[in-house]
Amino acid sequence: MVPITLRQLQVFLAIAKAENIGAAAEYLSMSKSAVSQALSELEARLGVQLFDRNRGRIFLTPEGRRMMPQADEMVHRADDISDLFRKSRRYCQFRVGCTRTIGTFMIADLLRGFRDAHGWTPAAVIANTRIIAEKLSRFELDVALIEGPVTDTDLVTTPWMADEMVVVAPKDHPLTGRPVSYQELETASWILREKGSSTRDFFETQVRQRLRQVEVIAELNSFDAILRTVLLGLGLTYMSRRVLNDPYYGRFVAQVQLPERFHRQLTFCHERDKYLSNDIESWMEHCRSYARLMERREAEAQRLVEGGI
């Protein structure tokens, strides 16, 4: 019986993620013919077709999708063995994803801290929750930090970090510096994230339900664009309270004090059968340590504010 080789599994994963043999060959530094031959040998060994071909694209068959978790685990376990006695390295071992709030206000600090502790950083991708979920399902990402719920039953989430959502305005806005009623918000204009984003979903379920009318004058998918528009006085927005600590925008914006406080849970997310390698576990523990530190700092800052210090 001819055994399956690690190289064949690497070829299978590269094709599955790229959906193109040429791109997979370039990623693996192999010729297209060598990649095609490795795939053919693997399919012959297994006795199944792993991919369908259509107009130059290549897509996983049900058998291929069934094989993805096991192939991914084998390749990552081999990486773990290779790293057992390596003193240091400066190359990426895995890919992390994050949704836009996390990407805007936290991912840079997370990557820098991980690099300082481990000497290298994972590759990072920032997108909305839907795109991140799709990439996790296709094993294009290993693990992600997300803001909103996912509907794919093949993805699992675990708690990571609490996040408070607030209404934000320029510091000199007439609604800042005092408690505000929901009736006052009904006359405001709003600049919000696009529909379908987690931040927009939270606005719809947490704030809009308390207002008789809402005038949305712009829907933008960039926090920078939203905040610049807010600073020009065109309206209010709704986002993570962590914007108030941002090195740039925190100097110019303030929280509008509502009758209630709103919170959400940020989570880790990965494919249900995803093998969590040593590197991925190290990244997740680093993120947990960061969350504990940030929550302690924010609790202390809130205590000082409430104490009038």
PDB file of C-alpha atoms in Angstrom:
ATOM      1  CA  MET A   1       0.000   0.000   0.000  1.00  0.00           C
ATOM      2  CA  VAL A   2       1.434   3.350  -1.059  1.00  0.00           C
ATOM      3  CA  PRO A   3       1.277   5.818   1.883  1.00  0.00           C
ATOM      4  CA  ILE A   4      -0.069   9.330   1.655  1.00  0.00           C
ATOM      5  CA  THR A   5       2.765  11.848   1.927  1.00  0.00           C
ATOM      6  CA  LEU A   6       2.883  15.091   3.828  1.00  0.00           C
ATOM      7  CA  ARG A   7       3.687  16.883   0.580  1.00  0.00           C
ATOM      8  CA  GLN A   8       0.479  15.568  -0.997  1.00  0.00           C
ATOM      9  CA  LEU A   9      -1.513  16.932   1.925  1.00  0.00           C
ATOM     10  CA  GLN A  10       0.256  20.295   1.616  1.00  0.00           C
ATOM     11  CA  VAL A  11      -0.633  20.352  -2.077  1.00  0.00           C
ATOM     12  CA  PHE A  12      -4.252  19.464  -1.313  1.00  0.00           C
ATOM     13  CA  LEU A  13      -4.565  22.285   1.239  1.00  0.00           C
ATOM     14  CA  ALA A  14      -2.886  24.853  -1.006  1.00  0.00           C
ATOM     15  CA  ILE A  15      -5.244  24.065  -3.892  1.00  0.00           C
ATOM     16  CA  ALA A  16      -8.294  24.066  -1.606  1.00  0.00           C
ATOM     17  CA  LYS A  17      -7.434  27.519  -0.276  1.00  0.00           C
ATOM     18  CA  ALA A  18      -6.382  29.081  -3.586  1.00  0.00           C
ATOM     19  CA  GLU A  19      -9.023  27.323  -5.744  1.00  0.00           C
ATOM     20  CA  ASN A  20      -6.421  27.490  -8.498  1.00  0.00           C
ATOM     21  CA  ILE A  21      -3.583  25.095  -9.298  1.00  0.00           C
ATOM     22  CA  GLY A  22      -1.298  27.840 -10.607  1.00  0.00           C
ATOM     23  CA  ALA A  23      -1.677  29.913  -7.439  1.00  0.00           C
ATOM     24  CA  ALA A  24      -1.117  26.821  -5.303  1.00  0.00           C
ATOM     25  CA  ALA A  25       2.026  25.987  -7.265  1.00  0.00           C
ATOM     26  CA  GLU A  26       3.359  29.512  -6.751  1.00  0.00           C
ATOM     27  CA  TYR A  27       2.636  29.361  -3.013  1.00  0.00           C
ATOM     28  CA  LEU A  28       4.416  25.996  -2.698  1.00  0.00           C
ATOM     29  CA  SER A  29       7.313  26.982  -5.009  1.00  0.00           C
ATOM     30  CA  MET A  30       6.473  24.033  -7.247  1.00  0.00           C
ATOM     31  CA  SER A  31       5.697  23.711 -10.942  1.00  0.00           C
ATOM     32  CA  LYS A  32       2.061  23.396 -12.007  1.00  0.00           C
ATOM     33  CA  SER A  33       2.748  19.976 -13.432  1.00  0.00           C
ATOM     34  CA  ALA A  34       4.257  18.787 -10.132  1.00  0.00           C
ATOM     35  CA  VAL A  35       1.231  20.057  -8.217  1.00  0.00           C
ATOM     36  CA  SER A  36      -1.182  18.407 -10.654  1.00  0.00           C
ATOM     37  CA  GLN A  37       0.742  15.135 -10.428  1.00  0.00           C
ATOM     38  CA  ALA A  38       0.735  15.213  -6.600  1.00  0.00           C
ATOM     39  CA  LEU A  39      -3.015  15.798  -6.596  1.00  0.00           C
ATOM     40  CA  SER A  40      -3.638  13.016  -9.091  1.00  0.00           C
ATOM     41  CA  GLU A  41      -1.562  10.605  -7.021  1.00  0.00           C
ATOM     42  CA  LEU A  42      -3.454  11.565  -3.859  1.00  0.00           C
ATOM     43  CA  GLU A  43      -6.864  11.105  -5.503  1.00  0.00           C
ATOM     44  CA  ALA A  44      -5.755   7.762  -6.951  1.00  0.00           C
ATOM     45  CA  ARG A  45      -4.502   6.648  -3.541  1.00  0.00           C
ATOM     46  CA  LEU A  46      -7.799   7.608  -1.859  1.00  0.00           C
ATOM     47  CA  GLY A  47     -10.035   6.410  -4.681  1.00  0.00           C
ATOM     48  CA  VAL A  48     -12.122   9.603  -4.637  1.00  0.00           C
ATOM     49  CA  GLN A  49     -12.242  12.885  -6.525  1.00  0.00           C
ATOM     50  CA  LEU A  50     -11.304  15.732  -4.179  1.00  0.00           C
ATOM     51  CA  PHE A  51     -12.019  18.635  -6.551  1.00  0.00           C
ATOM     52  CA  ASP A  52     -14.447  19.630  -9.287  1.00  0.00           C
ATOM     53  CA  ARG A  53     -13.080  21.683 -12.206  1.00  0.00           C
ATOM     54  CA  ASN A  54     -15.088  24.462 -13.836  1.00  0.00           C
ATOM     55  CA  ARG A  55     -13.831  27.206 -16.203  1.00  0.00           C
ATOM     56  CA  GLY A  56     -10.314  27.218 -14.887  1.00  0.00           C
ATOM     57  CA  ARG A  57     -11.400  27.164 -11.246  1.00  0.00           C
ATOM     58  CA  ILE A  58     -11.194  24.203  -8.936  1.00  0.00           C
ATOM     59  CA  PHE A  59     -13.605  23.553  -6.071  1.00  0.00           C
ATOM     60  CA  LEU A  60     -13.759  21.041  -3.241  1.00  0.00           C
ATOM     61  CA  THR A  61     -16.113  18.109  -3.652  1.00  0.00           C
ATOM     62  CA  PRO A  62     -18.015  16.825  -0.600  1.00  0.00           C
ATOM     63  CA  GLU A  63     -15.195  14.284  -0.181  1.00  0.00           C
ATOM     64  CA  GLY A  64     -12.642  17.097  -0.293  1.00  0.00           C
ATOM     65  CA  ARG A  65     -14.514  19.131   2.314  1.00  0.00           C
ATOM     66  CA  ARG A  66     -14.697  16.048   4.516  1.00  0.00           C
ATOM     67  CA  MET A  67     -10.924  15.660   4.274  1.00  0.00           C
ATOM     68  CA  MET A  68     -10.054  19.310   5.043  1.00  0.00           C
ATOM     69  CA  PRO A  69      -9.941  19.125   8.883  1.00  0.00           C
ATOM     70  CA  GLN A  70      -7.786  15.992   8.934  1.00  0.00           C
ATOM     71  CA  ALA A  71      -5.371  17.286   6.296  1.00  0.00           C
ATOM     72  CA  ASP A  72      -5.111  20.629   8.053  1.00  0.00           C
ATOM     73  CA  GLU A  73      -4.400  18.915  11.366  1.00  0.00           C
ATOM     74  CA  MET A  74      -1.709  16.646   9.904  1.00  0.00           C
ATOM     75  CA  VAL A  75       0.152  19.532   8.275  1.00  0.00           C
ATOM     76  CA  HIS A  76       0.000  21.677  11.420  1.00  0.00           C
ATOM     77  CA  ARG A  77       1.104  18.768  13.616  1.00  0.00           C
ATOM     78  CA  ALA A  78       4.092  18.307  11.325  1.00  0.00           C
ATOM     79  CA  ASP A  79       4.884  22.004  11.762  1.00  0.00           C
ATOM     80  CA  ASP A  80       4.707  21.566  15.537  1.00  0.00           C
ATOM     81  CA  ILE A  81       7.198  18.677  15.357  1.00  0.00           C
ATOM     82  CA  SER A  82       9.539  20.732  13.159  1.00  0.00           C
ATOM     83  CA  ASP A  83       9.471  23.556  15.704  1.00  0.00           C
ATOM     84  CA  LEU A  84      10.207  21.426  18.774  1.00  0.00           C
ATOM     85  CA  PHE A  85      13.940  22.157  18.759  1.00  0.00           C
ATOM     86  CA  ARG A  86      14.028  25.407  16.822  1.00  0.00           C
ATOM     87  CA  LYS A  87      15.392  28.218  18.994  1.00  0.00           C
ATOM     88  CA  SER A  88      13.842  31.065  17.041  1.00  0.00           C
ATOM     89  CA  ARG A  89      12.062  31.828  13.802  1.00  0.00           C
ATOM     90  CA  ARG A  90      10.794  34.827  11.913  1.00  0.00           C
ATOM     91  CA  TYR A  91       8.197  33.382   9.601  1.00  0.00           C
ATOM     92  CA  CYS A  92       4.458  33.081   9.784  1.00  0.00           C
ATOM     93  CA  GLN A  93       3.056  29.789  11.040  1.00  0.00           C
ATOM     94  CA  PHE A  94      -0.654  30.590  10.873  1.00  0.00           C
ATOM     95  CA  ARG A  95      -3.210  33.199   9.832  1.00  0.00           C
ATOM     96  CA  VAL A  96      -5.484  35.073  12.202  1.00  0.00           C
ATOM     97  CA  GLY A  97      -8.572  37.060  11.288  1.00  0.00           C
ATOM     98  CA  CYS A  98     -10.408  39.836  13.071  1.00  0.00           C
ATOM     99  CA  THR A  99     -13.460  41.959  12.470  1.00  0.00           C
ATOM    100  CA  ARG A 100     -13.170  45.692  11.931  1.00  0.00           C
ATOM    101  CA  THR A 101     -13.543  47.082  15.454  1.00  0.00           C
ATOM    102  CA  ILE A 102     -10.863  44.712  16.709  1.00  0.00           C
ATOM    103  CA  GLY A 103      -8.763  45.445  13.640  1.00  0.00           C
ATOM    104  CA  THR A 104      -9.028  49.181  14.195  1.00  0.00           C
ATOM    105  CA  PHE A 105      -8.482  49.440  17.937  1.00  0.00           C
ATOM    106  CA  MET A 106      -6.727  46.266  19.133  1.00  0.00           C
ATOM    107  CA  ILE A 107      -4.953  44.117  16.535  1.00  0.00           C
ATOM    108  CA  ALA A 108      -1.836  46.318  16.304  1.00  0.00           C
ATOM    109  CA  ASP A 109      -1.224  46.074  20.062  1.00  0.00           C
ATOM    110  CA  LEU A 110      -1.909  42.327  19.984  1.00  0.00           C
ATOM    111  CA  LEU A 111       0.561  41.735  17.138  1.00  0.00           C
ATOM    112  CA  ARG A 112       3.257  43.903  18.713  1.00  0.00           C
ATOM    113  CA  GLY A 113       2.915  42.175  22.067  1.00  0.00           C
ATOM    114  CA  PHE A 114       3.062  38.740  20.448  1.00  0.00           C
ATOM    115  CA  ARG A 115       6.138  39.723  18.454  1.00  0.00           C
ATOM    116  CA  ASP A 116       7.878  41.034  21.583  1.00  0.00           C
ATOM    117  CA  ALA A 117       7.163  37.759  23.384  1.00  0.00           C
ATOM    118  CA  HIS A 118       7.799  35.289  20.545  1.00  0.00           C
ATOM    119  CA  GLY A 119       9.977  37.090  18.003  1.00  0.00           C
ATOM    120  CA  TRP A 120       7.540  36.786  15.099  1.00  0.00           C
ATOM    121  CA  THR A 121       3.957  37.597  14.181  1.00  0.00           C
ATOM    122  CA  PRO A 122       1.152  35.668  12.477  1.00  0.00           C
ATOM    123  CA  ALA A 123      -0.367  36.971   9.268  1.00  0.00           C
ATOM    124  CA  ALA A 124      -3.511  38.994   9.978  1.00  0.00           C
ATOM    125  CA  VAL A 125      -6.649  39.643   7.920  1.00  0.00           C
ATOM    126  CA  ILE A 126      -9.287  42.279   8.757  1.00  0.00           C
ATOM    127  CA  ALA A 127     -12.817  41.994   7.329  1.00  0.00           C
ATOM    128  CA  ASN A 128     -16.444  41.986   8.412  1.00  0.00           C
ATOM    129  CA  THR A 129     -17.925  39.026  10.283  1.00  0.00           C
ATOM    130  CA  ARG A 130     -19.444  37.379   7.198  1.00  0.00           C
ATOM    131  CA  ILE A 131     -16.166  37.323   5.266  1.00  0.00           C
ATOM    132  CA  ILE A 132     -14.156  36.171   8.279  1.00  0.00           C
ATOM    133  CA  ALA A 133     -16.637  33.309   8.823  1.00  0.00           C
ATOM    134  CA  GLU A 134     -16.321  32.239   5.175  1.00  0.00           C
ATOM    135  CA  LYS A 135     -12.529  32.205   5.397  1.00  0.00           C
ATOM    136  CA  LEU A 136     -12.619  30.152   8.596  1.00  0.00           C
ATOM    137  CA  SER A 137     -14.958  27.629   6.983  1.00  0.00           C
ATOM    138  CA  ARG A 138     -12.565  27.248   4.031  1.00  0.00           C
ATOM    139  CA  PHE A 139      -9.551  26.941   6.391  1.00  0.00           C
ATOM    140  CA  GLU A 140      -8.061  30.088   4.847  1.00  0.00           C
ATOM    141  CA  LEU A 141      -7.823  31.405   8.409  1.00  0.00           C
ATOM    142  CA  ASP A 142      -6.880  29.357  11.465  1.00  0.00           C
ATOM    143  CA  VAL A 143      -8.604  31.368  14.188  1.00  0.00           C
ATOM    144  CA  ALA A 144     -10.313  34.755  14.414  1.00  0.00           C
ATOM    145  CA  LEU A 145     -11.368  37.412  16.885  1.00  0.00           C
ATOM    146  CA  ILE A 146     -14.905  38.539  16.077  1.00  0.00           C
ATOM    147  CA  GLU A 147     -17.565  40.928  17.367  1.00  0.00           C
ATOM    148  CA  GLY A 148     -20.839  39.389  16.309  1.00  0.00           C
ATOM    149  CA  PRO A 149     -22.581  36.011  16.226  1.00  0.00           C
ATOM    150  CA  VAL A 150     -21.972  33.500  13.422  1.00  0.00           C
ATOM    151  CA  THR A 151     -24.687  31.341  11.887  1.00  0.00           C
ATOM    152  CA  ASP A 152     -22.489  28.605  10.410  1.00  0.00           C
ATOM    153  CA  THR A 153     -22.935  25.558  12.632  1.00  0.00           C
ATOM    154  CA  ASP A 154     -19.443  24.320  11.649  1.00  0.00           C
ATOM    155  CA  LEU A 155     -17.915  27.314  13.441  1.00  0.00           C
ATOM    156  CA  VAL A 156     -17.552  27.516  17.214  1.00  0.00           C
ATOM    157  CA  THR A 157     -17.032  30.579  19.384  1.00  0.00           C
ATOM    158  CA  THR A 158     -15.621  30.973  22.896  1.00  0.00           C
ATOM    159  CA  PRO A 159     -15.631  34.157  25.005  1.00  0.00           C
ATOM    160  CA  TRP A 160     -12.625  36.433  24.749  1.00  0.00           C
ATOM    161  CA  MET A 161     -13.283  39.989  25.905  1.00  0.00           C
ATOM    162  CA  ALA A 162     -16.115  42.281  26.994  1.00  0.00           C
ATOM    163  CA  ASP A 163     -16.772  45.391  24.916  1.00  0.00           C
ATOM    164  CA  GLU A 164     -18.953  48.387  25.751  1.00  0.00           C
ATOM    165  CA  MET A 165     -20.788  50.101  22.898  1.00  0.00           C
ATOM    166  CA  VAL A 166     -21.401  53.861  23.108  1.00  0.00           C
ATOM    167  CA  VAL A 167     -22.787  56.778  21.127  1.00  0.00           C
ATOM    168  CA  VAL A 168     -19.908  59.038  20.058  1.00  0.00           C
ATOM    169  CA  ALA A 169     -19.859  62.732  19.136  1.00  0.00           C
ATOM    170  CA  PRO A 170     -17.268  65.540  18.838  1.00  0.00           C
ATOM    171  CA  LYS A 171     -16.167  66.799  22.249  1.00  0.00           C
ATOM    172  CA  ASP A 172     -17.823  70.193  21.691  1.00  0.00           C
ATOM    173  CA  HIS A 173     -21.172  68.678  20.634  1.00  0.00           C
ATOM    174  CA  PRO A 174     -24.187  69.939  22.646  1.00  0.00           C
ATOM    175  CA  LEU A 175     -25.102  66.347  23.629  1.00  0.00           C
ATOM    176  CA  THR A 176     -21.784  65.666  25.384  1.00  0.00           C
ATOM    177  CA  GLY A 177     -20.855  66.390  28.983  1.00  0.00           C
ATOM    178  CA  ARG A 178     -24.302  65.642  30.467  1.00  0.00           C
ATOM    179  CA  PRO A 179     -26.923  62.873  30.641  1.00  0.00           C
ATOM    180  CA  VAL A 180     -28.992  62.638  27.443  1.00  0.00           C
ATOM    181  CA  SER A 181     -32.515  61.279  26.931  1.00  0.00           C
ATOM    182  CA  TYR A 182     -33.526  59.044  24.048  1.00  0.00           C
ATOM    183  CA  GLN A 183     -35.941  61.768  22.919  1.00  0.00           C
ATOM    184  CA  GLU A 184     -32.974  64.075  22.296  1.00  0.00           C
ATOM    185  CA  LEU A 185     -31.320  61.420  20.133  1.00  0.00           C
ATOM    186  CA  GLU A 186     -34.381  61.229  17.880  1.00  0.00           C
ATOM    187  CA  THR A 187     -33.485  64.599  16.338  1.00  0.00           C
ATOM    188  CA  ALA A 188     -29.854  63.637  15.639  1.00  0.00           C
ATOM    189  CA  SER A 189     -28.297  62.560  12.350  1.00  0.00           C
ATOM    190  CA  TRP A 190     -26.308  59.312  12.306  1.00  0.00           C
ATOM    191  CA  ILE A 191     -23.220  58.028  10.471  1.00  0.00           C
ATOM    192  CA  LEU A 192     -23.177  54.244  10.864  1.00  0.00           C
ATOM    193  CA  ARG A 193     -21.454  51.109   9.669  1.00  0.00           C
ATOM    194  CA  GLU A 194     -22.959  49.328   6.694  1.00  0.00           C
ATOM    195  CA  LYS A 195     -25.927  46.989   7.152  1.00  0.00           C
ATOM    196  CA  GLY A 196     -24.841  43.453   7.959  1.00  0.00           C
ATOM    197  CA  SER A 197     -21.820  44.513  10.007  1.00  0.00           C
ATOM    198  CA  SER A 198     -21.756  43.469  13.657  1.00  0.00           C
ATOM    199  CA  THR A 199     -21.548  47.058  14.872  1.00  0.00           C
ATOM    200  CA  ARG A 200     -24.589  48.009  12.800  1.00  0.00           C
ATOM    201  CA  ASP A 201     -26.488  44.960  14.067  1.00  0.00           C
ATOM    202  CA  PHE A 202     -25.807  46.015  17.644  1.00  0.00           C
ATOM    203  CA  PHE A 203     -27.046  49.529  16.907  1.00  0.00           C
ATOM    204  CA  GLU A 204     -30.260  48.133  15.461  1.00  0.00           C
ATOM    205  CA  THR A 205     -30.927  45.872  18.447  1.00  0.00           C
ATOM    206  CA  GLN A 206     -29.626  48.047  21.266  1.00  0.00           C
ATOM    207  CA  VAL A 207     -30.257  51.696  20.367  1.00  0.00           C
ATOM    208  CA  ARG A 208     -32.682  51.919  17.457  1.00  0.00           C
ATOM    209  CA  GLN A 209     -35.306  49.948  19.378  1.00  0.00           C
ATOM    210  CA  ARG A 210     -35.472  52.812  21.884  1.00  0.00           C
ATOM    211  CA  LEU A 211     -35.927  55.572  19.289  1.00  0.00           C
ATOM    212  CA  ARG A 212     -39.122  56.454  17.429  1.00  0.00           C
ATOM    213  CA  GLN A 213     -37.135  57.737  14.439  1.00  0.00           C
ATOM    214  CA  VAL A 214     -33.549  57.515  13.202  1.00  0.00           C
ATOM    215  CA  GLU A 215     -32.058  59.553  10.369  1.00  0.00           C
ATOM    216  CA  VAL A 216     -29.059  57.731   8.898  1.00  0.00           C
ATOM    217  CA  ILE A 217     -27.281  60.117   6.527  1.00  0.00           C
ATOM    218  CA  ALA A 218     -24.325  57.857   5.686  1.00  0.00           C
ATOM    219  CA  GLU A 219     -23.398  54.161   5.855  1.00  0.00           C
ATOM    220  CA  LEU A 220     -19.630  53.598   5.721  1.00  0.00           C
ATOM    221  CA  ASN A 221     -17.475  50.495   6.114  1.00  0.00           C
ATOM    222  CA  SER A 222     -14.422  52.314   7.484  1.00  0.00           C
ATOM    223  CA  PHE A 223     -14.052  53.542  11.057  1.00  0.00           C
ATOM    224  CA  ASP A 224     -11.627  56.233   9.892  1.00  0.00           C
ATOM    225  CA  ALA A 225     -14.195  57.541   7.421  1.00  0.00           C
ATOM    226  CA  ILE A 226     -16.966  57.409  10.024  1.00  0.00           C
ATOM    227  CA  LEU A 227     -14.945  59.265  12.647  1.00  0.00           C
ATOM    228  CA  ARG A 228     -13.765  61.927  10.219  1.00  0.00           C
ATOM    229  CA  THR A 229     -17.370  62.504   9.198  1.00  0.00           C
ATOM    230  CA  VAL A 230     -18.416  62.742  12.852  1.00  0.00           C
ATOM    231  CA  LEU A 231     -15.616  65.239  13.555  1.00  0.00           C
ATOM    232  CA  LEU A 232     -16.904  67.420  10.716  1.00  0.00           C
ATOM    233  CA  GLY A 233     -20.159  67.710  12.647  1.00  0.00           C
ATOM    234  CA  LEU A 234     -22.374  65.716  10.282  1.00  0.00           C
ATOM    235  CA  GLY A 235     -23.814  63.429  12.938  1.00  0.00           C
ATOM    236  CA  LEU A 236     -23.362  60.907  15.741  1.00  0.00           C
ATOM    237  CA  THR A 237     -22.087  57.341  15.516  1.00  0.00           C
ATOM    238  CA  TYR A 238     -22.180  54.133  17.552  1.00  0.00           C
ATOM    239  CA  MET A 239     -19.058  52.090  18.200  1.00  0.00           C
ATOM    240  CA  SER A 240     -16.779  50.525  20.784  1.00  0.00           C
ATOM    241  CA  ARG A 241     -15.990  52.697  23.785  1.00  0.00           C
ATOM    242  CA  ARG A 242     -12.336  51.924  23.119  1.00  0.00           C
ATOM    243  CA  VAL A 243     -12.305  54.676  20.497  1.00  0.00           C
ATOM    244  CA  LEU A 244     -12.082  57.097  23.436  1.00  0.00           C
ATOM    245  CA  ASN A 245      -8.619  55.673  24.222  1.00  0.00           C
ATOM    246  CA  ASP A 246      -7.433  55.810  20.619  1.00  0.00           C
ATOM    247  CA  PRO A 247      -4.144  57.795  20.354  1.00  0.00           C
ATOM    248  CA  TYR A 248      -5.590  60.056  17.649  1.00  0.00           C
ATOM    249  CA  TYR A 249      -9.388  60.129  17.728  1.00  0.00           C
ATOM    250  CA  GLY A 250      -9.681  59.862  21.493  1.00  0.00           C
ATOM    251  CA  ARG A 251      -8.541  63.477  21.808  1.00  0.00           C
ATOM    252  CA  PHE A 252     -11.422  64.792  19.715  1.00  0.00           C
ATOM    253  CA  VAL A 253     -14.466  62.634  20.496  1.00  0.00           C
ATOM    254  CA  ALA A 254     -16.578  62.054  23.592  1.00  0.00           C
ATOM    255  CA  GLN A 255     -19.206  59.604  24.782  1.00  0.00           C
ATOM    256  CA  VAL A 256     -22.848  60.662  24.804  1.00  0.00           C
ATOM    257  CA  GLN A 257     -24.208  59.613  28.217  1.00  0.00           C
ATOM    258  CA  LEU A 258     -27.340  57.517  27.606  1.00  0.00           C
ATOM    259  CA  PRO A 259     -29.831  56.306  30.237  1.00  0.00           C
ATOM    260  CA  GLU A 260     -28.417  52.767  29.818  1.00  0.00           C
ATOM    261  CA  ARG A 261     -25.085  51.085  29.133  1.00  0.00           C
ATOM    262  CA  PHE A 262     -24.717  48.518  26.331  1.00  0.00           C
ATOM    263  CA  HIS A 263     -22.244  45.637  26.216  1.00  0.00           C
ATOM    264  CA  ARG A 264     -21.348  42.815  23.878  1.00  0.00           C
ATOM    265  CA  GLN A 265     -19.020  39.813  24.009  1.00  0.00           C
ATOM    266  CA  LEU A 266     -16.022  39.580  21.694  1.00  0.00           C
ATOM    267  CA  THR A 267     -15.097  35.965  20.933  1.00  0.00           C
ATOM    268  CA  PHE A 268     -12.560  33.570  19.486  1.00  0.00           C
ATOM    269  CA  CYS A 269     -13.919  31.715  16.465  1.00  0.00           C
ATOM    270  CA  HIS A 270     -12.607  28.702  14.540  1.00  0.00           C
ATOM    271  CA  GLU A 271     -13.827  25.783  12.482  1.00  0.00           C
ATOM    272  CA  ARG A 272     -15.288  23.059  14.693  1.00  0.00           C
ATOM    273  CA  ASP A 273     -12.740  20.425  13.657  1.00  0.00           C
ATOM    274  CA  LYS A 274      -9.799  22.809  13.412  1.00  0.00           C
ATOM    275  CA  TYR A 275      -6.599  21.511  15.000  1.00  0.00           C
ATOM    276  CA  LEU A 276      -5.325  24.197  17.365  1.00  0.00           C
ATOM    277  CA  SER A 277      -1.564  23.986  17.012  1.00  0.00           C
ATOM    278  CA  ASN A 278       0.911  25.078  19.681  1.00  0.00           C
ATOM    279  CA  ASP A 279       1.329  28.408  17.898  1.00  0.00           C
ATOM    280  CA  ILE A 280      -2.428  29.005  17.757  1.00  0.00           C
ATOM    281  CA  GLU A 281      -2.787  28.137  21.457  1.00  0.00           C
ATOM    282  CA  SER A 282       0.038  30.585  22.237  1.00  0.00           C
ATOM    283  CA  TRP A 283      -1.728  33.313  20.258  1.00  0.00           C
ATOM    284  CA  MET A 284      -5.038  32.686  22.021  1.00  0.00           C
ATOM    285  CA  GLU A 285      -3.419  32.769  25.462  1.00  0.00           C
ATOM    286  CA  HIS A 286      -1.648  36.007  24.499  1.00  0.00           C
ATOM    287  CA  CYS A 287      -5.030  37.477  23.524  1.00  0.00           C
ATOM    288  CA  ARG A 288      -6.553  36.347  26.831  1.00  0.00           C
ATOM    289  CA  SER A 289      -3.730  38.004  28.776  1.00  0.00           C
ATOM    290  CA  TYR A 290      -4.257  41.204  26.799  1.00  0.00           C
ATOM    291  CA  ALA A 291      -7.988  41.098  27.549  1.00  0.00           C
ATOM    292  CA  ARG A 292      -7.394  40.666  31.290  1.00  0.00           C
ATOM    293  CA  LEU A 293      -4.960  43.587  31.310  1.00  0.00           C
ATOM    294  CA  MET A 294      -7.265  45.872  29.325  1.00  0.00           C
ATOM    295  CA  GLU A 295     -10.303  45.045  31.454  1.00  0.00           C
ATOM    296  CA  ARG A 296      -8.354  45.774  34.667  1.00  0.00           C
ATOM    297  CA  ARG A 297      -7.195  49.113  33.279  1.00  0.00           C
ATOM    298  CA  GLU A 298     -10.656  50.082  32.100  1.00  0.00           C
ATOM    299  CA  ALA A 299     -12.262  49.080  35.397  1.00  0.00           C
ATOM    300  CA  GLU A 300      -9.758  51.220  37.274  1.00  0.00           C
ATOM    301  CA  ALA A 301     -10.333  54.173  34.938  1.00  0.00           C
ATOM    302  CA  GLN A 302     -14.106  53.836  35.421  1.00  0.00           C
ATOM    303  CA  ARG A 303     -13.660  53.707  39.193  1.00  0.00           C
ATOM    304  CA  LEU A 304     -11.677  56.940  39.105  1.00  0.00           C
ATOM    305  CA  VAL A 305     -14.314  58.627  36.957  1.00  0.00           C
ATOM    306  CA  GLU A 306     -17.144  57.553  39.235  1.00  0.00           C
ATOM    307  CA  GLY A 307     -15.147  58.701  42.247  1.00  0.00           C
ATOM    308  CA  GLY A 308     -14.605  62.120  40.712  1.00  0.00           C
ATOM    309  CA  ILE A 309     -10.826  61.754  40.773  1.00  0.00           C
TER     310      ILE A 309
END
